[in-house]
PDB file of C-alpha atoms in Angstrom:
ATOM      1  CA  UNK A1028     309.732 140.242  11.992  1.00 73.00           C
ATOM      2  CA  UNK A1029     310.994 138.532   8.711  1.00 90.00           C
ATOM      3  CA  UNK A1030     312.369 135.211   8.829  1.00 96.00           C
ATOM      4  CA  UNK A1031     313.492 132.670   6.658  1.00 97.00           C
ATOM      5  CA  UNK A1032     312.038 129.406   7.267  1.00 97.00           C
ATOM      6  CA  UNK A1033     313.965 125.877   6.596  1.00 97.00           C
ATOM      7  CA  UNK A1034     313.916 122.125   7.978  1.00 97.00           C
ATOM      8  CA  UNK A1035     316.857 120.194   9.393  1.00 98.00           C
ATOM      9  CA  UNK A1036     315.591 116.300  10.394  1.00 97.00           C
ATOM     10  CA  UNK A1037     312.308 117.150  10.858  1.00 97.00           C
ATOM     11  CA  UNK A1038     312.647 120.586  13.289  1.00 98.00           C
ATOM     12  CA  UNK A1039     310.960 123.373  11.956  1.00 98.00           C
ATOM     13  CA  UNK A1040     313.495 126.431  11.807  1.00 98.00           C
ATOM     14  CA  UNK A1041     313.756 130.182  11.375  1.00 98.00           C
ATOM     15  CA  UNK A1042     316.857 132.125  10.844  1.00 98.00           C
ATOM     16  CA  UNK A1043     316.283 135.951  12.119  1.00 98.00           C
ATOM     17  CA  UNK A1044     317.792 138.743  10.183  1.00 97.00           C
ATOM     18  CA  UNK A1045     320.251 138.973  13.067  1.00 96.00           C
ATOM     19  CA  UNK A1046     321.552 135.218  12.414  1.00 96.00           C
ATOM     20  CA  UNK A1047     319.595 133.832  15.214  1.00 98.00           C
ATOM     21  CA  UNK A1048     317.469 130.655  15.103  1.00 98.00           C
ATOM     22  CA  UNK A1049     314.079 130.361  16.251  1.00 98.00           C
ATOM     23  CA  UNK A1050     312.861 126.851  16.526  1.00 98.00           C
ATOM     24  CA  UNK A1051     308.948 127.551  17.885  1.00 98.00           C
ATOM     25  CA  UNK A1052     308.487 123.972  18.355  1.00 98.00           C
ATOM     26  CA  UNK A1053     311.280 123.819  21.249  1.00 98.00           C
ATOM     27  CA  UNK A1054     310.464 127.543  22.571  1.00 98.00           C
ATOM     28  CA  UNK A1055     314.392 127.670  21.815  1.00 98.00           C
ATOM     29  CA  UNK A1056     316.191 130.805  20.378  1.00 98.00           C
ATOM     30  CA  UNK A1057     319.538 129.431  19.282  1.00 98.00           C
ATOM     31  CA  UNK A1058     322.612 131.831  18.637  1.00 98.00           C
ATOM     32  CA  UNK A1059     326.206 131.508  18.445  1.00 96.00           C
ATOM     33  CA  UNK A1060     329.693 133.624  18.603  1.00 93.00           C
ATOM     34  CA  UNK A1061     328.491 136.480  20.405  1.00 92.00           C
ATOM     35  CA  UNK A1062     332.228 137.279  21.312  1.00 86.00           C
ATOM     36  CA  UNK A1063     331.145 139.350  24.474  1.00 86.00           C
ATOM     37  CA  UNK A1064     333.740 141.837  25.603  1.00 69.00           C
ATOM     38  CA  UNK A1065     336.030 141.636  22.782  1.00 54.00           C
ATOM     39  CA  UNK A1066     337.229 145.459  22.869  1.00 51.00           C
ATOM     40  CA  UNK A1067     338.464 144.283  26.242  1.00 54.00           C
ATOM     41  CA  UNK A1068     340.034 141.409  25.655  1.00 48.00           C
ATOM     42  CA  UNK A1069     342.367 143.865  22.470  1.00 48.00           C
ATOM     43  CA  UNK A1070     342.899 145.932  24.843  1.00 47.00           C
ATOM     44  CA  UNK A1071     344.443 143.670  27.333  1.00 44.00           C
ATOM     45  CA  UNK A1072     346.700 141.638  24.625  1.00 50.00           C
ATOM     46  CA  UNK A1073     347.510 144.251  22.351  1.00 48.00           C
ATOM     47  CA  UNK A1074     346.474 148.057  24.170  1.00 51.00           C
ATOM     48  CA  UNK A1075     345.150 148.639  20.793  1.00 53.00           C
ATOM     49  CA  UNK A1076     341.269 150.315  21.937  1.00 49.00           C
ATOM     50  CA  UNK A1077     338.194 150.046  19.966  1.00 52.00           C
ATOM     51  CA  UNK A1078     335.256 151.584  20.614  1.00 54.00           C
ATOM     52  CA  UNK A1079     333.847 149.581  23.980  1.00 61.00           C
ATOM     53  CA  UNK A1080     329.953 149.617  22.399  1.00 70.00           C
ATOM     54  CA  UNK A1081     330.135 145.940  20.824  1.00 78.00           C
ATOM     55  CA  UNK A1082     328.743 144.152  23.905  1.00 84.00           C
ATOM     56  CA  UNK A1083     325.861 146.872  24.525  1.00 86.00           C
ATOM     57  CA  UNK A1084     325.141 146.461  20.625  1.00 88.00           C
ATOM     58  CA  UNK A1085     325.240 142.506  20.588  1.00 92.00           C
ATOM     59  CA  UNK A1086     322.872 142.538  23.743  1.00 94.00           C
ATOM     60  CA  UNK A1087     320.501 145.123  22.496  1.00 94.00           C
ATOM     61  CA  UNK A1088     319.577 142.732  19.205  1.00 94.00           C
ATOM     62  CA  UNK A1089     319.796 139.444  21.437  1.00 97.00           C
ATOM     63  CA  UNK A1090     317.071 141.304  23.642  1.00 97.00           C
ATOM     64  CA  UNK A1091     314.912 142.081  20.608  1.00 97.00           C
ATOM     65  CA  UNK A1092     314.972 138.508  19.579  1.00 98.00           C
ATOM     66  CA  UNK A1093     314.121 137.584  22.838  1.00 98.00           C
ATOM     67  CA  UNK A1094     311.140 140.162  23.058  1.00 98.00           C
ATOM     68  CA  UNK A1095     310.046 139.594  19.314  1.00 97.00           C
ATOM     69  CA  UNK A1096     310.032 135.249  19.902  1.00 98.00           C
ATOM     70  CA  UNK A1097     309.521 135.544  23.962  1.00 98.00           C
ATOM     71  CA  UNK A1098     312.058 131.616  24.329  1.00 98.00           C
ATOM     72  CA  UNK A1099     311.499 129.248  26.882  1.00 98.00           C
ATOM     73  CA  UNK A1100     315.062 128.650  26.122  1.00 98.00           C
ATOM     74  CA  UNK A1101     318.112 130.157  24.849  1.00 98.00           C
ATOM     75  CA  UNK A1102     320.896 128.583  23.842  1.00 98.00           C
ATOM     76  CA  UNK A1103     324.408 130.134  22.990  1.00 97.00           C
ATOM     77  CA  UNK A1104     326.725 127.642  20.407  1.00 97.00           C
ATOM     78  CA  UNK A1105     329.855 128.948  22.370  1.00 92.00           C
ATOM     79  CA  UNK A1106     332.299 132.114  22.207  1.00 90.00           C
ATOM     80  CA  UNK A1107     329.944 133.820  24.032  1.00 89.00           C
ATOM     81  CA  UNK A1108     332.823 135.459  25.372  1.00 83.00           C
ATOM     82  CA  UNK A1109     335.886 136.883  23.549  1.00 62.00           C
ATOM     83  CA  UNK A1110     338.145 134.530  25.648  1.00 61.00           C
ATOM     84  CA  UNK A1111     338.038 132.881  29.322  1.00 63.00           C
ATOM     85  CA  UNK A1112     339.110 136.002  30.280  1.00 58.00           C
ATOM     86  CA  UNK A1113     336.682 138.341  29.329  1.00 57.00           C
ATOM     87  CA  UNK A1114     334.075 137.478  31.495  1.00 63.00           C
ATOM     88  CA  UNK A1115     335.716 139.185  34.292  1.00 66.00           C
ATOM     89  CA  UNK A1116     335.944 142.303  32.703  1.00 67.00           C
ATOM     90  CA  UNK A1117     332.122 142.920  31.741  1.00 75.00           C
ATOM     91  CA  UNK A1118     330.544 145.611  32.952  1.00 80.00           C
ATOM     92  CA  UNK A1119     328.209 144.984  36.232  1.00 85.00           C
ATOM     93  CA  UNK A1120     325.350 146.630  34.145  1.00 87.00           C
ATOM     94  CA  UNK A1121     325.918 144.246  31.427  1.00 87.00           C
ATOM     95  CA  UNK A1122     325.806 141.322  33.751  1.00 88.00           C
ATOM     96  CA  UNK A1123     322.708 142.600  34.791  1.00 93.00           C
ATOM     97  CA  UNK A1124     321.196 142.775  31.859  1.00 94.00           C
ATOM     98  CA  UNK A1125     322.013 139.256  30.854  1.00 94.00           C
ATOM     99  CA  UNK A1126     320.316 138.136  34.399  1.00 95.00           C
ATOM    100  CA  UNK A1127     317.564 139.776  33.326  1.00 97.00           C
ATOM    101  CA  UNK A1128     317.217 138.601  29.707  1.00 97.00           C
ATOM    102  CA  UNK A1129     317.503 134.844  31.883  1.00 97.00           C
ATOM    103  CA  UNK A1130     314.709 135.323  34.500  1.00 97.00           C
ATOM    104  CA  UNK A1131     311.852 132.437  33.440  1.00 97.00           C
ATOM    105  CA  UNK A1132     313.534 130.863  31.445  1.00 98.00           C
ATOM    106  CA  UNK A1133     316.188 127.695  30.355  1.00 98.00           C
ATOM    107  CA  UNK A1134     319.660 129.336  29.400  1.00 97.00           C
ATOM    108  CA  UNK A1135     322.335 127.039  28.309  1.00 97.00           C
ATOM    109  CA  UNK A1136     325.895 128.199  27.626  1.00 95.00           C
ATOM    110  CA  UNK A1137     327.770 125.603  25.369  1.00 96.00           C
ATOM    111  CA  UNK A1138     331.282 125.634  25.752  1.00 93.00           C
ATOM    112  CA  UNK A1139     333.385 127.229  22.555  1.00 90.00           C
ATOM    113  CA  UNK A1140     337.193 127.119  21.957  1.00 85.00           C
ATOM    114  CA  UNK A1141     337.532 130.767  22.831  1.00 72.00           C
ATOM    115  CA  UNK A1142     335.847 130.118  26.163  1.00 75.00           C
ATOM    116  CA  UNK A1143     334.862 127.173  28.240  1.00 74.00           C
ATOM    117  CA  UNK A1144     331.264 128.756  28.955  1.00 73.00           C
ATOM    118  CA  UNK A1145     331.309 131.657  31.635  1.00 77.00           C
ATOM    119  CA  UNK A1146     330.800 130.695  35.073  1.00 76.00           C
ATOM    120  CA  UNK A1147     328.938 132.535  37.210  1.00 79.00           C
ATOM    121  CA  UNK A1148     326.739 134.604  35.170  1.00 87.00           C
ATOM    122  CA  UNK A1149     324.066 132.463  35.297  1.00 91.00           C
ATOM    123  CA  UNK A1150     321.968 129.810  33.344  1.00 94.00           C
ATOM    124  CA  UNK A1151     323.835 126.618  32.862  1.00 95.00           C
ATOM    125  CA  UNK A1152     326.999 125.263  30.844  1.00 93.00           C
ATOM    126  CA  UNK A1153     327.383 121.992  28.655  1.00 95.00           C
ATOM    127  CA  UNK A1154     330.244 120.738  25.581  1.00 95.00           C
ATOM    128  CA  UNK A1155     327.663 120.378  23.528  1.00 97.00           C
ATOM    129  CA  UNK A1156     323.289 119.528  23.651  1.00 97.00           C
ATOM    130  CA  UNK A1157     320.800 117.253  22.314  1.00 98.00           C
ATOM    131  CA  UNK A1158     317.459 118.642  21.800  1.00 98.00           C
ATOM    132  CA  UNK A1159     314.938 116.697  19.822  1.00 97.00           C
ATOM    133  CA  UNK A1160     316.402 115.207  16.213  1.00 97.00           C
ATOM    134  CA  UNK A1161     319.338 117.981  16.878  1.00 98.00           C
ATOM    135  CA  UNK A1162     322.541 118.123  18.346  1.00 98.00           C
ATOM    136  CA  UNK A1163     323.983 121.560  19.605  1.00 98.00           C
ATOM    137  CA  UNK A1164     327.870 122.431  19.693  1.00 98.00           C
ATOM    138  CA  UNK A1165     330.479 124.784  18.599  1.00 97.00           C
ATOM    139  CA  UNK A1166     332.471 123.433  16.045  1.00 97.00           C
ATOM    140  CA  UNK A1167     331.040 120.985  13.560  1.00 98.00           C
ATOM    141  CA  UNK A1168     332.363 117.309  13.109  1.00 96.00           C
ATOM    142  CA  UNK A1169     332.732 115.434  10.395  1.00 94.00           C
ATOM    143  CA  UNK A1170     329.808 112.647   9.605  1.00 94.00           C
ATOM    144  CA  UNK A1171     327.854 114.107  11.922  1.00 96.00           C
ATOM    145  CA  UNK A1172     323.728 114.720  10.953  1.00 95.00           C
ATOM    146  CA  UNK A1173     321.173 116.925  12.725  1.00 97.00           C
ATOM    147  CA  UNK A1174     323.844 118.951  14.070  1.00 98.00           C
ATOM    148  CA  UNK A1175     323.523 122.924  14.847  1.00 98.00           C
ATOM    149  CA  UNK A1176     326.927 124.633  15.302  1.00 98.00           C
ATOM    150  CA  UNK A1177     328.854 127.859  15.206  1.00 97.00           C
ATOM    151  CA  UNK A1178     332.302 128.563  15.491  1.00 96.00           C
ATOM    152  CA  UNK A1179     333.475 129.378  11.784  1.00 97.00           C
ATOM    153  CA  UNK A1180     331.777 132.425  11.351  1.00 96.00           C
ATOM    154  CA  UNK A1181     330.840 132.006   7.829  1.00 97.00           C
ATOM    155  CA  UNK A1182     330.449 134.699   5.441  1.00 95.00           C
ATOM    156  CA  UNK A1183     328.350 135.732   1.909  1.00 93.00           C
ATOM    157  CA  UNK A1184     330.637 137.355  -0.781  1.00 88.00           C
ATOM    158  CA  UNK A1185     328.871 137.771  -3.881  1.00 84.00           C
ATOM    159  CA  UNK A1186     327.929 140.336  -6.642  1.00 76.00           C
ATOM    160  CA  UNK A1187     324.520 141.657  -7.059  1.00 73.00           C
ATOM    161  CA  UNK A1188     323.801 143.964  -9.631  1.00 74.00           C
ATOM    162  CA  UNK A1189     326.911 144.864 -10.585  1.00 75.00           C
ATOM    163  CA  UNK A1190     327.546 145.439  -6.327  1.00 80.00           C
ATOM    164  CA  UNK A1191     329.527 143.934  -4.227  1.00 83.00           C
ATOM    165  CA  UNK A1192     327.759 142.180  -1.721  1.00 82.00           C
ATOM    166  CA  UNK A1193     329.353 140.663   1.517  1.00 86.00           C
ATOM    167  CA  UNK A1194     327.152 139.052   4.282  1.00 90.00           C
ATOM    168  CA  UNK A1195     327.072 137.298   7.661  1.00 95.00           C
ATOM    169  CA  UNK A1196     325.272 133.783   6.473  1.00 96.00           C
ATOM    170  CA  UNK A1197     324.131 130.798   7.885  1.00 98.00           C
ATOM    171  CA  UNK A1198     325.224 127.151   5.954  1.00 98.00           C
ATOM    172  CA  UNK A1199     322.873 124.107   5.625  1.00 97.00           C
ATOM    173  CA  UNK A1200     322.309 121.204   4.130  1.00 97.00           C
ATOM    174  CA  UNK A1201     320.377 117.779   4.945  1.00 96.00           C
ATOM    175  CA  UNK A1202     322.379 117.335   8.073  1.00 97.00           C
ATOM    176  CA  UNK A1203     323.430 120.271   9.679  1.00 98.00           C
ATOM    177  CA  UNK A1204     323.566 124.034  10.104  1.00 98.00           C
ATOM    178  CA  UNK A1205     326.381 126.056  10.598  1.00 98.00           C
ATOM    179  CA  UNK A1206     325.118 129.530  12.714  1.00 98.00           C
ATOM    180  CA  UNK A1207     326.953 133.031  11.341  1.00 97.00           C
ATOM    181  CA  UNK A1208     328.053 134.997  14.289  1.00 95.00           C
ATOM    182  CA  UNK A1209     325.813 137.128  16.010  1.00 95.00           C
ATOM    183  CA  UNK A1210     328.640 139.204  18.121  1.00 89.00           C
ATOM    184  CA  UNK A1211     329.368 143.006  16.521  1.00 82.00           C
ATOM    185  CA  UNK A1212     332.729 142.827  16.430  1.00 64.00           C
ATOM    186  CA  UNK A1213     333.663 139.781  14.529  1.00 74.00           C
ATOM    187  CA  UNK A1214     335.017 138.706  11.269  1.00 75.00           C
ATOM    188  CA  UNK A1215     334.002 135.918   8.921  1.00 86.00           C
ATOM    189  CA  UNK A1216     335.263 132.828   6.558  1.00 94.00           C
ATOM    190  CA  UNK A1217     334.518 132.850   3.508  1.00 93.00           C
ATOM    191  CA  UNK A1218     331.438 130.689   2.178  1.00 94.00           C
ATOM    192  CA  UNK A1219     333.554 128.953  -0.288  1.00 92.00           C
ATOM    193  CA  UNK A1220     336.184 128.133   1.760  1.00 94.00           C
ATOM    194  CA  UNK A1221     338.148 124.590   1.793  1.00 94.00           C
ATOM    195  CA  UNK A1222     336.906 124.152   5.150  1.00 95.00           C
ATOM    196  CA  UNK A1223     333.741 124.778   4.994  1.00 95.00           C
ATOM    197  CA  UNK A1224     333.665 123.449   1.284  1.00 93.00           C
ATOM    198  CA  UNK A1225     334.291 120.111   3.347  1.00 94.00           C
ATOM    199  CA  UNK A1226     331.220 120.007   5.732  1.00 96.00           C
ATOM    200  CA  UNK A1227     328.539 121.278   3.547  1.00 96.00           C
ATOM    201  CA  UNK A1228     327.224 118.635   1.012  1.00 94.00           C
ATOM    202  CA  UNK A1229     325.992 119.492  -2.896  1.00 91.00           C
ATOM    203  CA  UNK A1230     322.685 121.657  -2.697  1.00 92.00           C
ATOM    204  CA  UNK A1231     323.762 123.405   0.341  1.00 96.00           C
ATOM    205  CA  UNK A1232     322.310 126.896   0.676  1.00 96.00           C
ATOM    206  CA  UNK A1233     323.408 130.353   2.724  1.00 96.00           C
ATOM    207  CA  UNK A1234     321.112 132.192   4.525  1.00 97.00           C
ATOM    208  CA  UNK A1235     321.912 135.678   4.138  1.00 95.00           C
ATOM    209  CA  UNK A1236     321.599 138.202   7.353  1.00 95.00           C
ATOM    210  CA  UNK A1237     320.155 141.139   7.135  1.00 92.00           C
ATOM    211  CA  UNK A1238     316.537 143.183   7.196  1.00 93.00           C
ATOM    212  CA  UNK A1239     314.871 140.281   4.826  1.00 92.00           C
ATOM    213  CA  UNK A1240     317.012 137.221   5.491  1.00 94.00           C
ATOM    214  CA  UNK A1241     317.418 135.268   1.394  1.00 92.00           C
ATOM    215  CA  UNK A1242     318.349 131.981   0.616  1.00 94.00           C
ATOM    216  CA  UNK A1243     320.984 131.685  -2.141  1.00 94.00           C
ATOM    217  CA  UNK A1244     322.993 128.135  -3.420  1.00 94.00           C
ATOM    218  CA  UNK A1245     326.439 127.916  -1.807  1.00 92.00           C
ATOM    219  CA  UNK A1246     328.531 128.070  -4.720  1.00 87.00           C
ATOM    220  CA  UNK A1247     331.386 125.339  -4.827  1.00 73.00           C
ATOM    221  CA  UNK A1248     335.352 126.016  -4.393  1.00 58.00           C
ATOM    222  CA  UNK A1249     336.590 125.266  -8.330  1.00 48.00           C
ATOM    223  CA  UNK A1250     339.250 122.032  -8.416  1.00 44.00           C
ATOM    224  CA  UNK A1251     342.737 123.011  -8.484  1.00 38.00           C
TER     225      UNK A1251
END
């Protein structure tokens, strides 16, 4: 498997090409935003239906990564669900496969703002984690350093070639690392964004996803 290799205070990291984060030191696979059940949850606000695959899909690659690092621990950055909802509609087969992607091992579910972590589908739940020179949580904070998050789904968009390129990425810089999200059916901020413009310091890089995951400066949002 290709991975992209980079340091945050001293841990030893690999982004996958599905956005994941493999930190061999800790045994820990690390992922974020996997927005479980989110056909469900449209179909229940709005009645709009999508295709129902996006769980299956966003399981199949989690148990890849779990088979292709073999994690003492997994951790999920929040939103595992699409909202607290959700988790009552998964499918029993689903929630069987999660069990079994948890047998031997640690699995903590941090709480997100689209859900407070699901209950009763085992591992464990916590706001946020420290784990070595790293915190773990959903949304970033301001000032903070060794921090892994999620949450803001950030995205590549960027011309190559003459193409049009846009990309799931992950964001980091000395102090932290902002995860892209690993669900199927999700959408994504823009890398240049004000928001994100204001948590990522000069010399911050993206992480592209994909097949051969690239490193590429984060460009900065031009002064108004």
């Amino acid at each position: 498997m290709t991975a992209y290799a980079f340091d945050l205070r001293g841990a030893a990291l690999s982004m996958l090409p599905s956005g994941g984060v493999w930190w061999p030191d800790a045994g820990t696979l690390i992922v974020s935003d996997l927005h479980l059940c989110k056909s469900e949850r449209v179909a229940r606000r709005s009645g709009q239906m999508l295709p129902p695959y996006e769980t299956r899909d966003t399981l199949t690659r989690l148990d890849a990564d779990i088979a292709a690092t073999r994690p003492g621990r997994v951790v999920c950055l929040g939103d595992s669900f699409d909202d607290d909802a959700a988790r009552a509609g998964c499918d029993p087969a689903e929630a069987e496969w999660i069990a079994r992607m948890q047998e031997g091992r640690d699995w903590v579910w941090i709480a997100g703002n689209h859900d407070p972590a699901p209950e009763g589908l085992g591992g464990r739940t916590a706001p946020e984690m420290g784990l070595g020179p790293l915190v773990l949580r959903h949304i970033a904070e301001p000032g903070a350093a060794g921090e892994m998050s999620g949450h803001y789904h950030p995205k590549a968009r960027l011309s190559v070639r003459g193409r049009r390129l846009s990309r799931p990425c992950l964001l980091f810089d000395a102090a932290r690392a902002i995860l892209p999200a690993y669900g199927t059916y999700t959408g994504g901020l823009d890398w240049t964004s004000p928001v994100l413009a204001g948590l990522m310091a000069e010399g911050a890089c993206a992480i592209l996803t994909g097949p051969c995951p690239c490193a590429v400066p984060l460009p900065r949002r031009a002064s108004a």
